[in-house]
Amino acid sequence: MAGFLPSTFGRMKKMKDIHDIRTAFLGVSHWHVPLYMRAVEQDGLQVVAVSDENQDMAAGYGEKLGCRVYRDYRELLDREKPGFVFAFEKHCNMPELAGEIISRGIPFTIEKPLGLCAGDVGRVMGLAREKDVFCAIPLTWRYSDIAKQLKAEIQPEDILHISFRFIAGPTGRYLATSPWMLDRKETGSGCMTNLGVHFIDLALMLTESTSAQVLGSIFQYGSEYDIETYAAALLKMPGGSSLEIETGYAYPMDEKSKRDNRWNIVTRKGYYTMGDGYFEFRRHGEAPVMVRMDTDSDSYYRIFAVESIREWLEGKEPSVGLGHLLNVRRILDDIIDKA
């Protein structure tokens, strides 16, 4: 059994099905939590407890899931001893939360950006390595059919330019559950931190890079809050390709349309475009091909949640872990500094 740590082998031997794992959700007032509930509802994840300082929100989830409710996540961890945790917090409090989970040796996922700077991520990564604790990060586009198709279609050396635009709904949507999202002291920044990290990571994946040079960035402030509500950045990847990222809290939402999400990738062999519900391939010398597919990023949190537990059960490293986030966070810090 060379290559397996005793703890890893033990968990593989005892736990072979995701439905056997006693999971807990910490910080259920976080606006991402409903996206994870799809895994509970559709894949039958077992939830034994939830926690949040907002006891009304916690009680609502407790009633819905038929589980115990706590105000203090430390009490939950100590009394319930869950087998796997899904962790959520204000950005500024995420490193402390992660440290408490790691100190108890519990495998977990935690929402990005895991703090306010790369140093926060690096310290958590050091603790997780020291304790040999599994930690997965929801950079969820990596789990999408779109990203997998692009990765299969495009060679990194053929990429000339990548452009991502992701404009989400206005700031007011956070007031109901996560008003701290509108306070720079607690988040670090606004739309570029919350949305841009996904596209920094996608660019790193597609170009097989771990770093990028930030050529410039600009933030716009279109509300009464001190976070940017529109942001753009221009970067150069190590192989020479250019990257443009545009994010915002500006899209007037309705029941049918939640955001403006568009990708363009220019390569030596063709042009690739993603829009709402479709992906288009235009290769030189070939007829254009349009493929209908799910382009709603919300869908992939369910896949992330289930796959993370499965990877841990199989003794694997997370597909997307702290090392990936640290690479992204270093670039994000530079974007914020230049803005």
Coordinates of C-alpha atoms in Angstrom, one line a residue:
M1 CA 0.0 0.0 0.0
A2 CA 2.9 2.3 -0.7
G3 CA 1.7 5.9 -1.3
F4 CA -1.3 5.8 1.0
L5 CA -1.2 7.4 4.4
P6 CA -2.9 5.3 7.1
S7 CA -5.7 7.9 7.5
T8 CA -6.4 7.9 3.8
F9 CA -6.6 4.1 3.6
G10 CA -8.8 3.9 6.6
R11 CA -11.4 6.3 5.2
M12 CA -11.4 4.5 1.8
K13 CA -12.0 1.2 3.6
K14 CA -14.8 2.4 5.8
M15 CA -16.7 4.9 3.6
K16 CA -17.4 4.0 0.0
D17 CA -20.7 5.8 -0.7
I18 CA -21.3 9.5 -0.6
H19 CA -24.7 8.9 1.1
D20 CA -23.0 7.4 4.1
I21 CA -21.1 10.6 4.9
R22 CA -22.5 12.9 7.6
T23 CA -22.1 16.4 6.2
A24 CA -22.6 19.8 7.8
F25 CA -23.0 23.3 6.3
L26 CA -21.4 26.1 8.2
G27 CA -22.6 29.7 7.5
V28 CA -25.9 29.0 5.7
S29 CA -26.8 32.6 5.3
H30 CA -24.1 32.9 2.7
W31 CA -25.6 33.5 -0.7
H32 CA -23.9 30.5 -2.3
V33 CA -25.6 27.9 -0.1
P34 CA -28.8 27.5 -2.2
L35 CA -26.6 26.4 -5.1
Y36 CA -25.2 23.5 -3.0
M37 CA -28.6 22.5 -1.9
R38 CA -29.1 20.9 -5.3
A39 CA -26.7 18.2 -4.3
V40 CA -28.6 17.5 -1.2
E41 CA -32.0 17.4 -3.0
Q42 CA -30.9 15.6 -6.2
D43 CA -28.0 13.4 -5.0
G44 CA -29.2 12.6 -1.5
L45 CA -26.3 14.0 0.6
Q46 CA -26.9 13.4 4.3
V47 CA -26.9 16.7 6.3
V48 CA -26.7 16.3 10.1
A49 CA -26.4 19.9 11.1
V50 CA -26.1 23.6 9.9
S51 CA -24.8 26.7 11.6
D52 CA -25.1 30.4 11.3
E53 CA -25.2 33.5 13.5
N54 CA -28.4 34.4 11.8
Q55 CA -30.6 32.0 13.7
D56 CA -33.6 32.7 11.5
M57 CA -31.7 31.6 8.4
A58 CA -30.2 28.6 10.2
A59 CA -33.6 27.5 11.6
G60 CA -35.1 27.7 8.1
Y61 CA -32.4 25.3 6.7
G62 CA -32.7 23.1 9.8
E63 CA -36.5 22.7 9.2
K64 CA -36.1 22.1 5.5
L65 CA -33.3 19.5 6.0
G66 CA -34.6 17.9 9.2
C67 CA -31.2 18.5 10.9
R68 CA -29.8 20.2 14.1
V69 CA -29.1 23.9 14.2
Y70 CA -26.2 25.7 15.8
R71 CA -25.3 29.4 16.2
D72 CA -21.6 28.6 16.8
Y73 CA -19.9 26.5 14.1
R74 CA -17.2 25.4 16.7
E75 CA -19.9 23.9 18.8
L76 CA -21.3 22.1 15.8
L77 CA -17.9 20.7 14.8
D78 CA -17.2 19.5 18.4
R79 CA -20.6 18.0 19.1
E80 CA -21.6 16.6 15.7
K81 CA -18.2 15.5 14.5
P82 CA -19.3 15.6 10.8
G83 CA -17.4 13.5 8.2
F84 CA -17.3 16.3 5.6
V85 CA -18.0 20.0 5.8
F86 CA -19.2 22.7 3.4
A87 CA -17.9 26.0 4.8
F88 CA -19.0 29.5 4.1
E89 CA -18.2 32.8 5.8
K90 CA -17.4 36.5 5.2
H91 CA -14.2 36.7 3.2
C92 CA -12.4 38.3 6.1
N93 CA -13.3 35.4 8.4
M94 CA -12.7 32.5 6.1
P95 CA -9.1 31.8 7.2
E96 CA -10.1 31.5 10.8
L97 CA -13.0 29.2 9.9
A98 CA -10.7 27.0 7.7
G99 CA -8.2 26.8 10.5
E100 CA -10.8 25.5 13.0
I101 CA -11.9 22.8 10.5
I102 CA -8.3 21.8 9.7
S103 CA -7.4 21.6 13.4
R104 CA -10.1 18.9 13.8
G105 CA -8.9 17.0 10.8
I106 CA -12.2 17.2 8.9
P107 CA -12.2 17.2 5.1
F108 CA -14.0 20.2 3.6
T109 CA -14.8 22.6 0.8
I110 CA -14.7 26.3 1.4
E111 CA -15.9 29.2 -0.8
K112 CA -13.4 31.4 -2.5
P113 CA -11.6 33.7 -2.1
L114 CA -10.6 32.3 1.4
G115 CA -9.5 35.6 2.8
L116 CA -8.4 39.1 1.7
C117 CA -5.0 38.3 0.1
A118 CA -2.7 35.6 -1.2
G119 CA -1.1 35.4 2.3
D120 CA -4.3 34.2 3.8
V121 CA -4.6 31.4 1.2
G122 CA -1.0 30.5 1.7
R123 CA -1.3 30.1 5.4
V124 CA -4.4 27.9 5.1
M125 CA -2.7 25.8 2.6
G126 CA 0.3 25.3 4.9
L127 CA -2.0 24.2 7.7
A128 CA -3.9 21.8 5.5
R129 CA -0.7 20.2 4.3
E130 CA 0.7 19.9 7.8
K131 CA -2.5 18.1 9.0
D132 CA -3.1 16.2 5.7
V133 CA -6.6 17.6 5.4
F134 CA -8.6 17.5 2.1
C135 CA -9.7 21.0 1.0
A136 CA -11.5 21.6 -2.3
I137 CA -12.3 25.0 -3.8
P138 CA -15.4 25.8 -5.9
L139 CA -13.8 27.2 -9.0
T140 CA -16.7 25.5 -10.6
W141 CA -16.3 26.2 -14.3
R142 CA -13.6 23.5 -14.3
Y143 CA -16.4 21.0 -13.8
S144 CA -18.4 22.3 -16.8
D145 CA -18.8 20.5 -20.2
I146 CA -17.8 23.8 -21.8
A147 CA -14.4 24.0 -20.1
K148 CA -13.8 20.3 -20.8
Q149 CA -14.7 20.7 -24.5
L150 CA -12.4 23.7 -24.8
K151 CA -9.5 21.8 -23.1
A152 CA -10.0 18.9 -25.6
E153 CA -10.3 21.2 -28.6
I154 CA -7.5 23.8 -28.1
Q155 CA -3.8 23.5 -27.6
P156 CA -2.4 26.1 -25.2
E157 CA 0.3 27.2 -27.7
D158 CA -2.5 28.0 -30.3
I159 CA -4.3 30.5 -28.1
L160 CA -3.8 34.1 -29.1
H161 CA -6.5 35.9 -27.0
I162 CA -9.1 35.1 -24.4
S163 CA -12.0 37.4 -23.5
F164 CA -14.4 36.7 -20.6
R165 CA -17.4 38.9 -19.7
F166 CA -19.5 38.0 -16.8
I167 CA -22.0 40.7 -15.7
A168 CA -24.2 39.6 -12.8
G169 CA -27.2 41.3 -11.1
P170 CA -27.0 44.5 -9.2
T171 CA -25.7 44.9 -5.7
G172 CA -29.1 44.9 -4.1
R173 CA -29.5 41.2 -4.5
Y174 CA -27.0 40.6 -1.6
L175 CA -28.9 42.6 1.0
A176 CA -31.3 39.9 1.9
T177 CA -28.8 37.3 3.1
S178 CA -25.2 38.6 2.7
P179 CA -25.0 42.4 3.1
W180 CA -21.4 42.1 4.1
M181 CA -20.7 41.5 0.4
L182 CA -21.1 45.2 -0.1
D183 CA -18.4 46.2 2.4
R184 CA -14.8 46.3 1.1
K185 CA -13.4 45.8 4.6
E186 CA -15.1 42.4 4.7
T187 CA -14.8 41.3 1.1
G188 CA -11.5 42.8 -0.1
S189 CA -13.2 44.1 -3.3
G190 CA -16.4 43.7 -5.2
C191 CA -17.2 42.1 -8.5
M192 CA -13.6 41.3 -9.6
T193 CA -13.0 39.3 -6.4
N194 CA -16.3 37.6 -6.4
L195 CA -16.7 36.9 -10.1
G196 CA -13.3 37.4 -11.7
V197 CA -11.5 34.6 -9.8
H198 CA -13.4 32.1 -11.9
F199 CA -12.1 33.5 -15.1
I200 CA -8.5 34.0 -13.9
D201 CA -8.6 30.3 -13.1
L202 CA -10.1 29.3 -16.5
A203 CA -7.4 31.2 -18.3
L204 CA -4.7 29.4 -16.2
M205 CA -6.3 26.1 -17.0
L206 CA -6.7 26.7 -20.7
T207 CA -3.1 28.0 -21.1
E208 CA -1.6 25.5 -18.6
S209 CA -0.1 28.4 -16.6
T210 CA 0.3 29.2 -13.0
S211 CA 0.9 32.9 -13.3
A212 CA 0.1 35.9 -15.4
Q213 CA 1.3 39.5 -15.9
V214 CA -1.3 42.2 -15.1
L215 CA -0.9 45.0 -17.7
G216 CA -3.7 47.1 -16.3
S217 CA -7.0 47.2 -14.6
I218 CA -9.8 49.7 -13.8
F219 CA -12.6 49.6 -11.3
Q220 CA -15.9 51.6 -11.5
Y221 CA -18.1 52.4 -8.5
G222 CA -21.8 52.6 -9.5
S223 CA -23.6 52.4 -6.2
E224 CA -23.5 53.8 -2.7
Y225 CA -21.3 51.0 -1.5
D226 CA -17.5 51.1 -1.4
I227 CA -17.0 48.0 -3.6
E228 CA -16.4 48.2 -7.4
T229 CA -19.6 47.4 -9.4
Y230 CA -17.8 47.1 -12.7
A231 CA -14.2 46.1 -13.4
A232 CA -12.0 45.3 -16.3
A233 CA -8.4 43.9 -16.5
L234 CA -6.0 43.2 -19.2
L235 CA -3.3 40.5 -18.7
K236 CA -0.6 38.7 -20.6
M237 CA -0.2 34.9 -20.1
P238 CA 3.3 33.4 -19.9
G239 CA 3.0 31.9 -23.4
G240 CA 2.3 35.3 -24.9
S241 CA -1.5 35.2 -25.2
S242 CA -3.6 38.1 -24.0
L243 CA -6.5 37.9 -21.5
E244 CA -9.3 40.3 -21.0
I245 CA -11.6 39.9 -18.0
E246 CA -14.8 42.1 -17.5
T247 CA -17.0 41.6 -14.5
G248 CA -19.8 43.6 -13.0
Y249 CA -22.8 44.0 -10.7
A250 CA -24.9 45.8 -13.3
Y251 CA -27.3 43.5 -15.1
P252 CA -31.0 44.2 -14.6
M253 CA -32.2 40.7 -13.7
D254 CA -35.6 39.1 -14.5
E255 CA -37.0 35.7 -14.1
K256 CA -35.6 34.4 -17.4
S257 CA -32.3 36.2 -17.5
K258 CA -29.9 36.4 -14.6
R259 CA -26.6 37.7 -16.2
D260 CA -24.6 38.4 -19.3
N261 CA -22.0 35.7 -19.7
R262 CA -19.9 35.7 -22.9
W263 CA -16.6 34.1 -23.8
N264 CA -14.5 34.6 -26.9
I265 CA -11.3 32.6 -27.6
V266 CA -9.1 33.4 -30.6
T267 CA -6.7 30.7 -31.7
R268 CA -4.4 30.1 -34.7
K269 CA -6.9 27.5 -35.9
G270 CA -10.3 29.1 -35.2
Y271 CA -12.6 31.2 -33.1
Y272 CA -14.7 29.9 -30.2
T273 CA -17.7 31.8 -28.7
M274 CA -20.0 31.1 -25.8
G275 CA -23.2 32.8 -25.1
D276 CA -26.5 32.2 -23.3
G277 CA -27.2 28.5 -23.8
Y278 CA -24.9 27.8 -26.7
F279 CA -21.3 27.3 -27.7
E280 CA -20.1 28.0 -31.3
F281 CA -17.0 26.6 -33.0
R282 CA -15.6 28.4 -36.1
R283 CA -12.6 26.6 -37.3
H284 CA -10.7 27.8 -40.4
G285 CA -11.7 25.8 -43.5
E286 CA -14.7 24.1 -41.8
A287 CA -18.4 24.9 -41.5
P288 CA -19.4 26.6 -38.2
V289 CA -20.8 24.4 -35.5
M290 CA -23.2 25.5 -32.8
V291 CA -23.8 23.3 -29.8
R292 CA -26.6 23.8 -27.3
M293 CA -25.4 23.3 -23.7
D294 CA -25.9 24.4 -20.2
T295 CA -24.1 27.7 -19.7
D296 CA -25.5 28.5 -16.3
S297 CA -22.6 28.6 -13.9
D298 CA -25.0 27.8 -11.0
S299 CA -25.5 24.3 -12.2
Y300 CA -21.9 23.2 -11.5
Y301 CA -22.0 23.7 -7.7
R302 CA -24.0 20.5 -7.4
I303 CA -21.3 18.6 -9.4
F304 CA -18.5 20.2 -7.4
A305 CA -20.1 19.2 -4.1
V306 CA -20.6 15.6 -5.1
E307 CA -17.3 15.1 -6.8
S308 CA -15.4 16.6 -3.9
I309 CA -16.8 14.0 -1.5
R310 CA -16.1 11.3 -4.0
E311 CA -12.5 12.4 -4.5
W312 CA -11.9 12.4 -0.8
L313 CA -13.4 9.0 -0.4
E314 CA -11.2 7.6 -3.1
G315 CA -8.1 9.1 -1.4
K316 CA -7.4 11.6 -4.2
E317 CA -6.3 15.1 -4.1
P318 CA -9.0 17.6 -4.9
S319 CA -9.4 18.4 -8.6
V320 CA -9.4 22.1 -7.7
G321 CA -7.6 22.8 -4.4
L322 CA -5.7 25.4 -2.4
G323 CA -2.8 25.5 -4.8
H324 CA -5.1 26.5 -7.7
L325 CA -6.7 29.2 -5.5
L326 CA -3.3 30.6 -4.5
N327 CA -2.2 31.0 -8.1
V328 CA -5.5 32.8 -8.8
R329 CA -5.3 35.0 -5.6
R330 CA -1.8 36.2 -6.5
I331 CA -3.1 37.5 -9.8
L332 CA -6.2 39.0 -8.2
D333 CA -4.1 40.9 -5.7
D334 CA -2.2 42.4 -8.5
I335 CA -5.4 43.4 -10.4
I336 CA -6.7 45.1 -7.3
D337 CA -3.4 46.9 -6.7
K338 CA -3.3 48.2 -10.2
A339 CA -6.9 49.4 -10.2

